């Protein structure tokens, strides 16, 4: 490896683009070339110092102003035209399949809702599963009705809020109808119609999230269980 | 249990919904990426007020054109490309102003809250920040996108509208320029 190639490799490594297998050559050159070793140290220091330069946060006032402007813009005639798709989209979120006449296709293994990590605290918190039970043994609403559409809207808004805070890991709605029981059981437990996988620092917070869910408001029961970290 | 901790997947789902007119999805996208866009704009223009205005412009344009997002790159990369393009337009209309004052004020706040033993680190950071200010816009933008937004060559290419090979060359050249500027500042060259 020449000195020029070494320096290119050091720069590639800083951006995470180093080709696999080049590390040994880089180490070897660095050990045998004091000038390049010094150049690499200075460049790595420069890269580190560059990354520590601060930027101001977007202020709360500006954030609210921009969010309001975006919301007003979103409530455009175009949004009204496509409002007919809203329930389908919401169901797609909950069911994990983004379908709709005007939408680009997605792969069949696309998860339902997968949350980002908006803040570090949320991203490292334990995971809790919220199992949605239907106490009556049947879905709370009948698909295709106005009530079902309203319910979907309610779940969607709740899920969006969780996702926006980085608390939602994933969510799936299960297909309506009875499942198969293996082995056949005489006394069947309640119907589970879906789940939300969320992050919360402790059980109290997980239970608070469950208590605020539309499922509880609509008369359902939510079972809160921590995902075993092991 | 399999979990789906993939923010890019969520972005794609949200983008599809926003393209369909879902205002909540658009609001979540804004919440998820507002800080990144604002930080990118600030680092490119060096003006806090302008960065806020540019952030608003970027989101208004992106949400207007969101139907063009095909999911071929990460949504964040697509967004940063829009931010970079908007800053280029802005730069044609405005000289880079108040950058030093803004940065000095910001670093002054940080310095006041920092123990004395970190003074050397802060001085070094200030030096590098001044060197960054002195770079050509083309060099500054590639460094900002690579360093502060962790874009590898392939995504730099998307954000800059060039090939990955060209993005790599630009990044390497920018690092050499930054190094030269730092050396010049250390030597007292104006």
Coordinates of C-alpha atoms in Angstrom, one line a residue:
Chain A
X1 CA 0.0 0.0 0.0
X2 CA 1.4 3.4 -1.0
X3 CA 1.2 6.5 1.2
X4 CA -1.5 7.9 -1.1
X5 CA -3.5 4.8 -0.9
X6 CA -3.1 4.7 2.8
X7 CA -4.4 8.3 3.2
X8 CA -7.4 7.5 0.9
X9 CA -8.1 4.4 3.1
X10 CA -8.0 6.5 6.3
X11 CA -10.5 8.9 4.9
X12 CA -12.8 6.1 3.7
X13 CA -12.6 4.5 7.1
X14 CA -13.7 7.8 8.8
X15 CA -16.9 7.7 6.7
X16 CA -17.5 4.0 7.3
X17 CA -16.8 3.2 3.6
X18 CA -13.5 1.3 4.0
X19 CA -13.5 -1.8 1.8
X20 CA -13.6 -5.0 3.7
X21 CA -10.2 -6.5 4.2
X22 CA -8.3 -3.2 4.0
X23 CA -7.8 -2.8 7.7
X24 CA -4.8 -5.1 8.0
X25 CA -3.0 -3.3 5.2
X26 CA -3.8 0.1 6.7
X27 CA -2.5 -1.1 10.1
X28 CA 0.7 -2.4 8.5
X29 CA 1.4 0.8 6.6
X30 CA 0.7 2.9 9.7
X31 CA 3.1 1.0 11.8
X32 CA 5.9 1.3 9.2
X33 CA 5.5 4.9 8.1
X34 CA 5.8 7.6 10.8
X35 CA 4.8 10.4 8.4
X36 CA 1.5 8.7 7.5
X37 CA 0.9 7.7 11.1
X38 CA 1.1 11.3 12.1
X39 CA -1.1 12.4 9.2
X40 CA -3.7 9.8 10.2
X41 CA -3.7 10.9 13.8
X42 CA -4.2 14.5 12.8
X43 CA -6.9 13.7 10.3
X44 CA -8.8 11.5 12.9
X45 CA -8.5 14.4 15.4
X46 CA -9.8 16.8 12.8
X47 CA -12.7 14.5 12.0
X48 CA -13.5 14.2 15.8
X49 CA -13.3 18.0 16.3
X50 CA -15.5 18.6 13.3
X51 CA -18.2 16.4 14.7
X52 CA -18.2 18.3 18.0
X53 CA -19.1 21.6 16.5
X54 CA -22.6 22.4 17.9
X55 CA -25.7 23.6 16.1
X56 CA -28.6 25.3 17.9
X57 CA -31.7 23.3 18.4
X58 CA -34.9 24.3 16.5
X59 CA -36.7 26.4 19.1
X60 CA -40.1 25.4 20.4
X61 CA -41.7 28.5 18.9
X62 CA -40.3 27.9 15.4
X63 CA -41.2 24.2 15.7
X64 CA -44.8 25.0 16.6
X65 CA -45.0 27.6 13.8
X66 CA -43.7 25.3 11.2
X67 CA -45.9 22.4 12.3
X68 CA -49.0 24.6 12.2
X69 CA -48.0 25.8 8.7
X70 CA -47.5 22.2 7.5
X71 CA -50.8 21.1 9.0
X72 CA -52.7 23.9 7.3
X73 CA -51.0 23.0 4.0
X74 CA -51.9 19.3 4.5
X75 CA -55.6 20.2 4.8
X76 CA -55.6 21.1 1.1
X77 CA -58.2 20.2 -1.5
X78 CA -55.9 17.3 -2.5
X79 CA -56.1 15.9 1.0
X80 CA -59.9 16.1 0.8
X81 CA -59.9 14.3 -2.5
X82 CA -57.9 11.4 -1.1
X83 CA -59.7 11.3 2.2
X84 CA -61.6 8.3 1.0
X85 CA -58.3 6.3 1.3
X86 CA -57.8 7.3 4.9
X87 CA -59.5 4.3 6.5
X88 CA -57.7 2.0 4.1
X89 CA -54.4 3.5 5.0
X90 CA -55.1 3.4 8.6
X91 CA -56.0 -0.3 8.4
X92 CA -52.9 -0.8 6.4
X93 CA -50.9 0.7 9.2
X94 CA -52.5 -1.5 11.8
X95 CA -52.4 -4.6 9.7
X96 CA -48.9 -4.1 8.4
X97 CA -49.6 -3.9 4.7
X98 CA -49.3 -0.5 3.0
X99 CA -51.8 -0.9 0.2
X100 CA -54.0 1.5 -1.7
X101 CA -54.7 2.4 -5.3
X102 CA -52.3 5.3 -5.5
X103 CA -49.5 3.9 -3.4
X104 CA -46.3 2.4 -4.4
X105 CA -46.0 -1.3 -3.6
X106 CA -44.1 -2.6 -0.6
X107 CA -42.5 -5.9 0.1
X108 CA -44.7 -8.4 1.9
X109 CA -42.3 -8.6 4.8
X110 CA -42.7 -4.9 5.6
X111 CA -43.5 -4.6 9.2
X112 CA -46.7 -2.8 10.3
X113 CA -45.4 0.1 12.2
X114 CA -41.8 0.3 13.2
X115 CA -40.8 3.2 15.3
X116 CA -37.7 5.2 15.0
X117 CA -35.6 6.4 17.9
X118 CA -36.4 10.0 18.4
X119 CA -34.6 10.2 21.7
X120 CA -32.0 8.0 23.3
X121 CA -34.1 7.4 26.5
X122 CA -37.0 6.0 24.5
X123 CA -34.8 3.9 22.3
X124 CA -33.0 2.1 25.1
X125 CA -36.1 1.5 27.3
X126 CA -37.4 -2.0 27.9
X127 CA -40.0 -3.3 25.5
X128 CA -43.6 -4.1 26.6
X129 CA -46.2 -5.9 24.6
X130 CA -49.8 -4.6 24.9
X131 CA -52.1 -7.5 23.9
X132 CA -55.5 -6.2 22.8
X133 CA -58.2 -8.5 24.2
X134 CA -61.9 -8.5 23.0
X135 CA -63.8 -9.4 26.2
X136 CA -67.0 -10.3 24.2
X137 CA -65.1 -12.8 22.2
X138 CA -65.8 -10.8 19.0
X139 CA -64.3 -7.7 17.5
X140 CA -65.5 -4.5 19.1
X141 CA -66.6 -3.1 15.8
X142 CA -67.8 -4.6 12.5
X143 CA -65.5 -4.0 9.6
X144 CA -66.9 -1.7 7.0
X145 CA -69.1 0.3 9.3
X146 CA -68.8 3.9 10.2
X147 CA -68.0 2.9 13.7
X148 CA -65.1 0.7 12.5
X149 CA -63.8 3.6 10.4
X150 CA -63.9 5.9 13.4
X151 CA -62.1 3.2 15.6
X152 CA -59.4 2.8 13.0
X153 CA -58.9 6.6 12.9
X154 CA -58.6 6.6 16.7
X155 CA -56.1 3.8 16.8
X156 CA -54.1 5.4 14.0
X157 CA -53.8 8.8 15.8
X158 CA -52.7 7.0 19.0
X159 CA -50.2 4.9 17.1
X160 CA -48.8 8.0 15.3
X161 CA -48.3 9.8 18.6
X162 CA -46.4 6.8 20.0
X163 CA -44.3 6.5 16.9
X164 CA -43.6 10.2 16.9
X165 CA -42.2 9.9 20.4
X166 CA -40.1 6.9 19.5
X167 CA -42.1 4.7 21.9
X168 CA -43.6 2.4 19.3
X169 CA -41.6 -0.6 18.2
X170 CA -44.2 -2.4 16.1
X171 CA -47.9 -3.0 15.8
X172 CA -50.1 -5.6 14.1
X173 CA -53.8 -6.1 13.8
X174 CA -54.7 -9.8 13.7
X175 CA -57.2 -11.0 11.1
X176 CA -60.8 -11.0 12.4
X177 CA -62.4 -14.3 13.2
X178 CA -61.5 -17.2 15.5
X179 CA -58.1 -18.7 15.5
X180 CA -57.2 -22.3 15.6
X181 CA -56.7 -23.8 19.1
X182 CA -53.9 -26.4 19.4
X183 CA -54.9 -28.6 21.1
X184 CA -58.6 -28.0 20.9
X185 CA -59.7 -26.3 24.2
X186 CA -63.1 -26.5 25.8
X187 CA -62.9 -23.2 27.6
X188 CA -61.3 -20.6 25.2
X189 CA -59.7 -17.5 26.5
X190 CA -60.7 -14.1 25.2
X191 CA -60.0 -13.2 21.6
X192 CA -56.7 -11.3 21.0
X193 CA -57.3 -8.9 18.1
X194 CA -53.8 -7.3 17.8
X195 CA -50.8 -6.0 19.7
X196 CA -48.6 -3.0 20.1
X197 CA -45.0 -3.4 21.0
X198 CA -43.8 -0.3 22.8
X199 CA -40.9 1.0 24.8
X200 CA -41.4 2.3 28.3
X201 CA -38.9 2.8 31.2
X202 CA -41.0 0.8 33.7
X203 CA -44.2 -1.1 34.2
X204 CA -46.1 2.0 35.5
X205 CA -45.4 3.9 32.3
X206 CA -46.3 0.9 30.1
X207 CA -49.6 0.6 32.0
X208 CA -50.2 4.3 31.6
X209 CA -49.7 3.9 27.8
X210 CA -52.2 1.0 27.8
X211 CA -54.7 2.9 29.9
X212 CA -54.7 5.8 27.4
X213 CA -55.2 3.5 24.4
X214 CA -58.3 3.7 22.4
X215 CA -58.8 0.0 23.0
X216 CA -59.5 0.6 26.7
X217 CA -61.7 3.6 25.9
X218 CA -63.8 1.5 23.5
X219 CA -64.4 -1.2 26.2
X220 CA -61.6 -3.6 25.4
X221 CA -58.9 -5.0 27.8
X222 CA -55.2 -4.6 27.3
X223 CA -52.8 -7.1 28.8
X224 CA -49.4 -5.5 29.6
X225 CA -46.4 -7.8 29.6
X226 CA -42.7 -7.1 29.6
X227 CA -40.7 -8.7 26.8
X228 CA -38.1 -10.8 28.5
X229 CA -34.8 -9.1 27.8
X230 CA -32.9 -12.4 27.9
Chain B
X1 CA -40.4 -12.4 19.1
X2 CA -39.2 -10.5 16.1
X3 CA -39.2 -6.7 16.5
X4 CA -38.9 -4.1 13.8
X5 CA -36.6 -1.4 15.1
X6 CA -36.1 0.1 11.7
X7 CA -36.7 3.9 11.5
X8 CA -36.3 3.9 7.7
X9 CA -39.2 1.5 7.3
X10 CA -41.4 3.7 9.4
X11 CA -40.3 6.7 7.3
X12 CA -41.4 4.9 4.1
X13 CA -44.7 4.0 5.6
X14 CA -45.3 7.6 6.8
X15 CA -44.2 9.0 3.5
X16 CA -46.7 6.9 1.7
X17 CA -49.4 8.0 4.0
X18 CA -48.4 11.7 3.7
X19 CA -48.5 11.3 0.0
X20 CA -52.0 10.2 0.3
X21 CA -52.9 13.4 2.2
X22 CA -52.5 12.1 5.8
X23 CA -51.8 15.2 7.8
X24 CA -50.9 13.2 10.9
X25 CA -48.2 11.2 9.0
X26 CA -46.8 14.5 7.7
X27 CA -46.7 15.9 11.2
X28 CA -44.9 12.8 12.5
X29 CA -42.3 13.0 9.7
X30 CA -41.7 16.7 10.6
X31 CA -41.3 15.7 14.3
X32 CA -38.9 13.0 13.4
X33 CA -36.6 15.0 11.1
X34 CA -37.1 18.7 12.0
X35 CA -33.9 18.8 14.1
X36 CA -31.8 17.1 11.5
X37 CA -33.0 19.4 8.7
X38 CA -32.6 22.5 10.9
X39 CA -29.1 21.5 12.0
X40 CA -28.1 20.8 8.4
X41 CA -29.4 24.2 7.2
X42 CA -27.7 26.0 10.1
X43 CA -24.4 24.4 9.5
X44 CA -24.6 25.3 5.8
X45 CA -25.7 28.9 6.2
X46 CA -24.5 29.8 9.7
X47 CA -27.6 31.9 10.5
X48 CA -30.1 30.8 13.1
X49 CA -33.1 32.8 11.7
X50 CA -32.3 31.7 8.1
X51 CA -32.0 28.1 9.2
X52 CA -35.5 28.2 10.7
X53 CA -37.0 29.7 7.5
X54 CA -35.2 27.2 5.4
X55 CA -36.4 24.3 7.6
X56 CA -39.9 25.5 7.0
X57 CA -39.3 25.9 3.2
X58 CA -37.8 22.4 3.0
X59 CA -40.7 20.7 4.7
X60 CA -43.3 22.6 2.7
X61 CA -41.6 21.6 -0.5
X62 CA -40.9 18.0 0.5
X63 CA -44.4 17.4 1.6
X64 CA -45.7 19.0 -1.6
X65 CA -43.5 16.7 -3.7
X66 CA -43.6 13.7 -1.4
X67 CA -45.4 11.6 -4.0
X68 CA -42.1 11.6 -5.9
X69 CA -40.3 9.7 -3.1
X70 CA -40.0 6.2 -4.4
X71 CA -38.2 4.7 -1.4
X72 CA -35.0 4.1 -3.4
X73 CA -33.0 5.8 -0.8
X74 CA -33.6 6.5 2.9
X75 CA -36.2 9.2 3.5
X76 CA -33.8 11.2 5.6
X77 CA -31.3 11.2 2.7
X78 CA -33.9 12.4 0.3
X79 CA -34.9 15.1 2.8
X80 CA -31.3 16.2 3.3
X81 CA -30.9 16.4 -0.5
X82 CA -33.9 18.8 -0.5
X83 CA -32.4 20.8 2.3
X84 CA -29.1 21.0 0.5
X85 CA -30.8 22.1 -2.7
X86 CA -32.8 24.7 -0.9
X87 CA -29.6 26.1 0.7
X88 CA -27.9 26.3 -2.7
X89 CA -30.9 28.4 -3.9
X90 CA -30.8 30.5 -0.8
X91 CA -27.0 31.0 -1.2
X92 CA -27.6 32.6 -4.6
X93 CA -29.8 35.2 -3.0
X94 CA -27.9 35.8 0.3
X95 CA -24.3 36.2 1.2
X96 CA -23.2 34.0 4.1
X97 CA -23.7 36.4 6.9
X98 CA -23.4 36.5 10.6
X99 CA -21.9 33.0 10.6
X100 CA -19.1 33.9 12.9
X101 CA -21.2 35.9 15.4
X102 CA -23.8 33.1 15.6
X103 CA -21.2 30.5 16.2
X104 CA -19.3 32.5 18.7
X105 CA -22.5 33.2 20.7
X106 CA -23.4 29.5 20.6
X107 CA -19.9 28.4 21.7
X108 CA -19.8 31.1 24.3
X109 CA -22.9 29.6 25.9
X110 CA -21.3 26.2 25.8
X111 CA -18.0 27.4 27.1
X112 CA -19.6 29.1 30.1
X113 CA -21.0 25.8 31.2
X114 CA -17.8 23.8 30.6
X115 CA -15.0 23.0 33.1
X116 CA -11.7 24.7 32.5
X117 CA -9.9 21.4 31.7
X118 CA -12.0 21.2 28.5
X119 CA -10.8 24.6 27.4
X120 CA -8.3 23.1 25.0
X121 CA -10.9 21.0 23.4
X122 CA -13.2 24.0 22.9
X123 CA -10.4 26.0 21.4
X124 CA -9.7 23.2 19.0
X125 CA -13.3 22.9 18.1
X126 CA -13.5 26.7 17.6
X127 CA -10.5 26.5 15.3
X128 CA -12.1 23.8 13.2
X129 CA -15.4 25.6 13.1
X130 CA -13.6 28.7 11.8
X131 CA -11.8 26.6 9.2
X132 CA -15.2 25.1 8.1
X133 CA -16.6 28.6 7.7
X134 CA -13.7 29.4 5.3
X135 CA -14.4 26.5 3.0
X136 CA -16.1 26.8 -0.4
X137 CA -19.8 26.0 -0.1
X138 CA -19.2 22.8 -2.2
X139 CA -16.7 21.5 0.3
X140 CA -18.7 22.6 3.4
X141 CA -21.8 20.8 2.2
X142 CA -20.2 17.5 1.7
X143 CA -18.5 17.6 5.1
X144 CA -21.7 18.6 6.8
X145 CA -23.7 15.8 5.2
X146 CA -21.0 13.2 5.8
X147 CA -19.9 14.2 9.3
X148 CA -23.1 15.4 11.0
X149 CA -25.6 13.2 9.2
X150 CA -23.4 10.1 8.8
X151 CA -24.1 9.7 5.1
X152 CA -21.8 7.1 3.5
X153 CA -20.6 7.7 -0.1
X154 CA -23.7 6.1 -1.7
X155 CA -26.1 8.3 0.2
X156 CA -23.9 11.4 -0.2
X157 CA -24.3 10.7 -3.9
X158 CA -28.1 10.9 -3.5
X159 CA -28.0 14.0 -1.4
X160 CA -25.5 15.8 -3.7
X161 CA -27.0 14.5 -7.0
X162 CA -23.8 12.9 -8.2
X163 CA -22.2 9.5 -8.4
X164 CA -20.8 7.7 -5.3
X165 CA -17.3 7.9 -6.8
X166 CA -17.7 11.6 -7.3
X167 CA -19.0 12.1 -3.8
X168 CA -16.0 10.2 -2.4
X169 CA -13.6 12.5 -4.4
X170 CA -15.4 15.6 -3.2
X171 CA -15.3 14.4 0.4
X172 CA -11.6 13.6 0.3
X173 CA -10.9 16.9 -1.3
X174 CA -13.0 18.7 1.3
X175 CA -11.1 17.1 4.1
X176 CA -7.8 18.1 2.6
X177 CA -9.1 21.7 2.2
X178 CA -10.3 21.7 5.8
X179 CA -6.9 20.5 7.0
X180 CA -5.2 23.2 5.0
X181 CA -7.5 25.9 6.5
X182 CA -6.8 24.6 10.0
X183 CA -3.0 24.8 9.4
X184 CA -3.4 28.3 8.0
X185 CA -5.3 29.4 11.1
X186 CA -2.8 27.8 13.4
X187 CA -0.1 29.6 11.6
X188 CA -1.9 32.9 11.9
X189 CA -2.6 33.2 8.2
X190 CA -5.7 35.4 7.7

